[in-house]
Amino acid sequence: MQHFLRHARACLTAAFVLNILLGLFGALPARAADEDGYDLWLRYRPLPTAQRTALQAAATGIAAPDDTPTVRAAAAELRRGIAGMLGRAPDTIPSTPQPRLGAVVLVRANALAQVSGLADADNLRRELAPLGPEGYLVRRARIKGAPVMLVAANADIGLLYGTFAWLRQVQLGVAPDRIALADKPALPLRVLNHWDNLDRTVERGYAGESIWNWWELPNIVDPRYTDYARANASLGINGTVLNNVNAKAEVLSPAFIAKTAAIADVLRPYGIRVYLSVRWSTPLELKETKTADPLDPQVAAWWARKADEIYRSIPDFGGFLVKANSEGQPGPQDYHRNHADGANMLARALAPHNGIVMWRAFVYNPPAHPGQVSDRATQAYDQFKPLDGKFDRNVLVQVKNGAIDFQPREPAHPLFGAMPDTPLMMEFQVTKEYLGYATHLVYLGTLFQETLRFDTRAGGRPMTVARVLEGAQDGRVGGIAGVANIGSSRNWTGSTFDQANWYAYGRLAWNPDLDSRAIAREWAGQTFAPDARVVEPVVDMMMRSREAAVDYMTPLGLHHIMGTGHHHGPAPWVDNLGRADWNPVYYHRAGRDGIGFDRTATGSNAVAQYAPDVARRLADPATTPPEQLLWFHHLPWDTRMPSGRTLWEELVAHYDHGVAEVAAMQAEWQRLRPFVDARRYDDVAQRLAQQQREAQWWRDACIAYFQHVSGLPLPAGVNPPAQTLEYYRSLAFPYAPGHG
Ligand code: GCV
């Protein structure tokens, strides 16, 4: 009895304390049901009661013309979204002549007149005119005095984009009657680049196999392709390159053209065109020509015939992406021709069909003489700048965000702003080859934003990279590409937080001026719950995550000191690879005298490739952004930093800070436990724990190595590395994923 009373008292006290807590902080939600992440940000979970009532009134039915696959896809998405959020499906009602009160009405600009009783039709048409073929208008309107939710556009794809935009707002908890949107994309080409091989392996892929099941195509079509299309269309992505830039000739065989056509059929209603990466020497390898010289008429004729063949199966085929004379791939230089000769030959084969060529500028050659060291960072500019204005109108030059290779931080590529007479495409890497794969939580929105907002000062005036892509220099608009992080994993990207990188890429592709924090908020609200108690900590973790990775991997402008081949983990000591510019020691140049790559006039003079205003700033360590210091300068270890520390002390402090940041992210995630379903919570928690171990490893191995080469003692109060340098050097990762 005594025991019972004690127990009852304890329970009452606990209940009392809980009541007070709930009174103070609001009711804790019951822990949500497990989710596997398949639904991405299109979860459409039931809304809280108040919002549900509002949506119920605003979405009694869907009125949409039932005449094209794209509009049908929009109506289906509306139905799915509303049904999910309300718990009951909306009615389907005719859109003309008069949809009823509270309907969501999809209408094309040229059909506005047929909606009888629609107030303001003329104004609506005027508002729509500048929004172009892909834009949309979403707002309340009145039909015979009754309020409706109008999604209007000049073309079907705008109706689909507008639908997704409206659903996004509703999912984020915006009251339906307060949603008013008018938007259009800034860039016409918003493309994903899959580095997917025909055997379903994925180069630099960390999310399972390729989603393209080439073996089973074209007769067996995975429904996942439709969900892929929905997710991309929800962001406005309108193109996808299906295969790896390290391409195989077979992708242009009749069998693979049929497989590509089957994928194109699924993606078409969602406004997504398919493209293929092509191997320069394809006709030669298929033994259908005797050379691959771009100026040989037989070669040009072969490509023209091949283009005709493709377009017979895929009338809206987008075109080719080409990696040529890069990392061992064949190209026009094999025949002493230049990149423009090669790109233009392909462009002429595609031009009659309105196809385009995306020609990559990711090139670097071995030094002409053994022992000679040229700066890899200067080579793309050296090869492409002289070709400005020499490309056909349907060629775009695709430039990586930085001049080396998707490092945790790179200065913007000097080609942006330097080719005013050539449309340029940005190439970002969404998959995290150098950023901890799908294991580390690193939100790339901040990285993308940093490059897009970089002021090139081209022409001596403000000119961000985003404006360059938008054609501010001569009106020829470019595009944007992201190396996809998508695979066959149930959650698509290998981890929940890697979904955010796909999301952020797509949103910035639509509007390069969007703010990465606002994007993170949108994503978190849709992916977890539109509840500030979840969104704010999640966003905080995301916003600090990339800087944390830079700090524990490559602080202060260090770069390319990762493990050989797989790029996993630290390996600053590597000095024995076949080419000088594959070795980490080539990039950090650390020794007794100091550390960093001198890219000023006393070194490789890469700074001179930037516009004069930028070059001047980067030439002087005092005016170089501290986060890029060792990218541009080789400095003595005792250089005094703005913080008052020496360079050596500063480097160590950054490594320590990176590790501490991961610990802070872990703690933040632990506090989110009550708000996130157990399955996703545990998965993220395990990844963060692994990230913590690997951040510590990066920090320890790098400090051990740089201490060894500098001969300096550890700064006071700093913990020594857990293991010896020899231990870190001995680690091997023979089966690391994604290594082509
Ligand atoms: C597709 C880096 C990657 C390669 C990739 C290459 C490229 O070197 O490590 O895997 O190859 O970039 O972008 O072409």
Short mmCIF file of N, CA and C and ligand atoms in Angstrom, two decimals, residues 195 203-204 244-246 323 326-327 360 362 364 376 400 405-406 427 433-434 567, ligand 1:
data_model
loop_
_atom_site.label_atom_id
_atom_site.label_comp_id
_atom_site.label_asym_id
_atom_site.label_seq_id
_atom_site.Cartn_x
_atom_site.Cartn_y
_atom_site.Cartn_z
N TRP A 195 25.53 11.43 -63.07
CA TRP A 195 26.78 10.76 -63.44
C TRP A 195 26.54 9.25 -63.34
N GLU A 203 28.90 7.32 -60.66
CA GLU A 203 30.17 7.96 -60.29
C GLU A 203 29.87 9.06 -59.27
N ARG A 204 30.55 8.99 -58.15
CA ARG A 204 30.35 9.93 -57.04
C ARG A 204 28.93 9.90 -56.51
N ASN A 244 26.42 9.53 -67.28
CA ASN A 244 27.70 10.09 -66.83
C ASN A 244 28.42 10.86 -67.95
N VAL A 245 29.05 11.97 -67.58
CA VAL A 245 29.88 12.69 -68.56
C VAL A 245 31.07 11.86 -69.01
N ASN A 246 31.50 10.92 -68.19
CA ASN A 246 32.47 9.92 -68.66
C ASN A 246 31.62 8.89 -69.41
N LYS A 323 32.05 16.04 -72.17
CA LYS A 323 33.34 16.18 -71.48
C LYS A 323 34.39 15.73 -72.48
N SER A 326 39.47 15.89 -71.31
CA SER A 326 39.50 16.15 -69.88
C SER A 326 39.65 14.81 -69.19
N GLU A 327 40.61 14.71 -68.31
CA GLU A 327 40.84 13.50 -67.53
C GLU A 327 40.81 12.24 -68.40
N ARG A 360 31.61 21.17 -71.63
CA ARG A 360 32.20 21.45 -70.32
C ARG A 360 33.59 22.10 -70.42
N PHE A 362 35.62 21.92 -67.87
CA PHE A 362 36.45 21.27 -66.84
C PHE A 362 37.58 20.53 -67.54
N TYR A 364 41.93 20.05 -67.77
CA TYR A 364 43.31 20.33 -67.34
C TYR A 364 44.19 19.24 -67.90
N ARG A 376 46.86 24.02 -62.28
CA ARG A 376 45.62 23.45 -62.81
C ARG A 376 44.47 24.48 -62.80
N LYS A 400 32.42 24.75 -64.00
CA LYS A 400 32.24 24.41 -62.58
C LYS A 400 32.30 25.67 -61.73
N ASP A 405 37.86 21.77 -58.37
CA ASP A 405 36.92 20.66 -58.51
C ASP A 405 36.01 20.51 -57.29
N PHE A 406 34.96 21.28 -57.21
CA PHE A 406 33.90 21.08 -56.22
C PHE A 406 34.43 20.94 -54.79
N GLU A 427 28.01 24.90 -63.27
CA GLU A 427 27.93 23.50 -62.86
C GLU A 427 28.24 23.40 -61.37
N GLU A 433 30.83 14.69 -53.19
CA GLU A 433 32.07 13.95 -53.44
C GLU A 433 33.17 14.33 -52.45
N TYR A 434 33.33 15.61 -52.21
CA TYR A 434 34.41 16.08 -51.35
C TYR A 434 33.90 16.56 -49.99
N HIS A 567 38.42 10.25 -52.52
CA HIS A 567 38.25 11.58 -51.91
C HIS A 567 37.60 11.54 -50.54
C1 GCV B 1 32.81 12.54 -63.85
C2 GCV B 1 36.20 15.05 -60.73
C3 GCV B 1 35.58 13.78 -60.22
C4 GCV B 1 35.31 12.81 -61.35
C5 GCV B 1 34.45 13.52 -62.40
C6 GCV B 1 35.17 14.77 -62.86
C7 GCV B 1 34.36 15.57 -63.84
O1 GCV B 1 37.51 14.81 -61.17
O2 GCV B 1 36.40 13.22 -59.26
O3 GCV B 1 34.67 11.69 -60.84
O4 GCV B 1 34.15 12.67 -63.47
O5 GCV B 1 35.44 15.58 -61.76
O6 GCV B 1 33.70 16.49 -63.38
O7 GCV B 1 34.37 15.28 -65.02
#
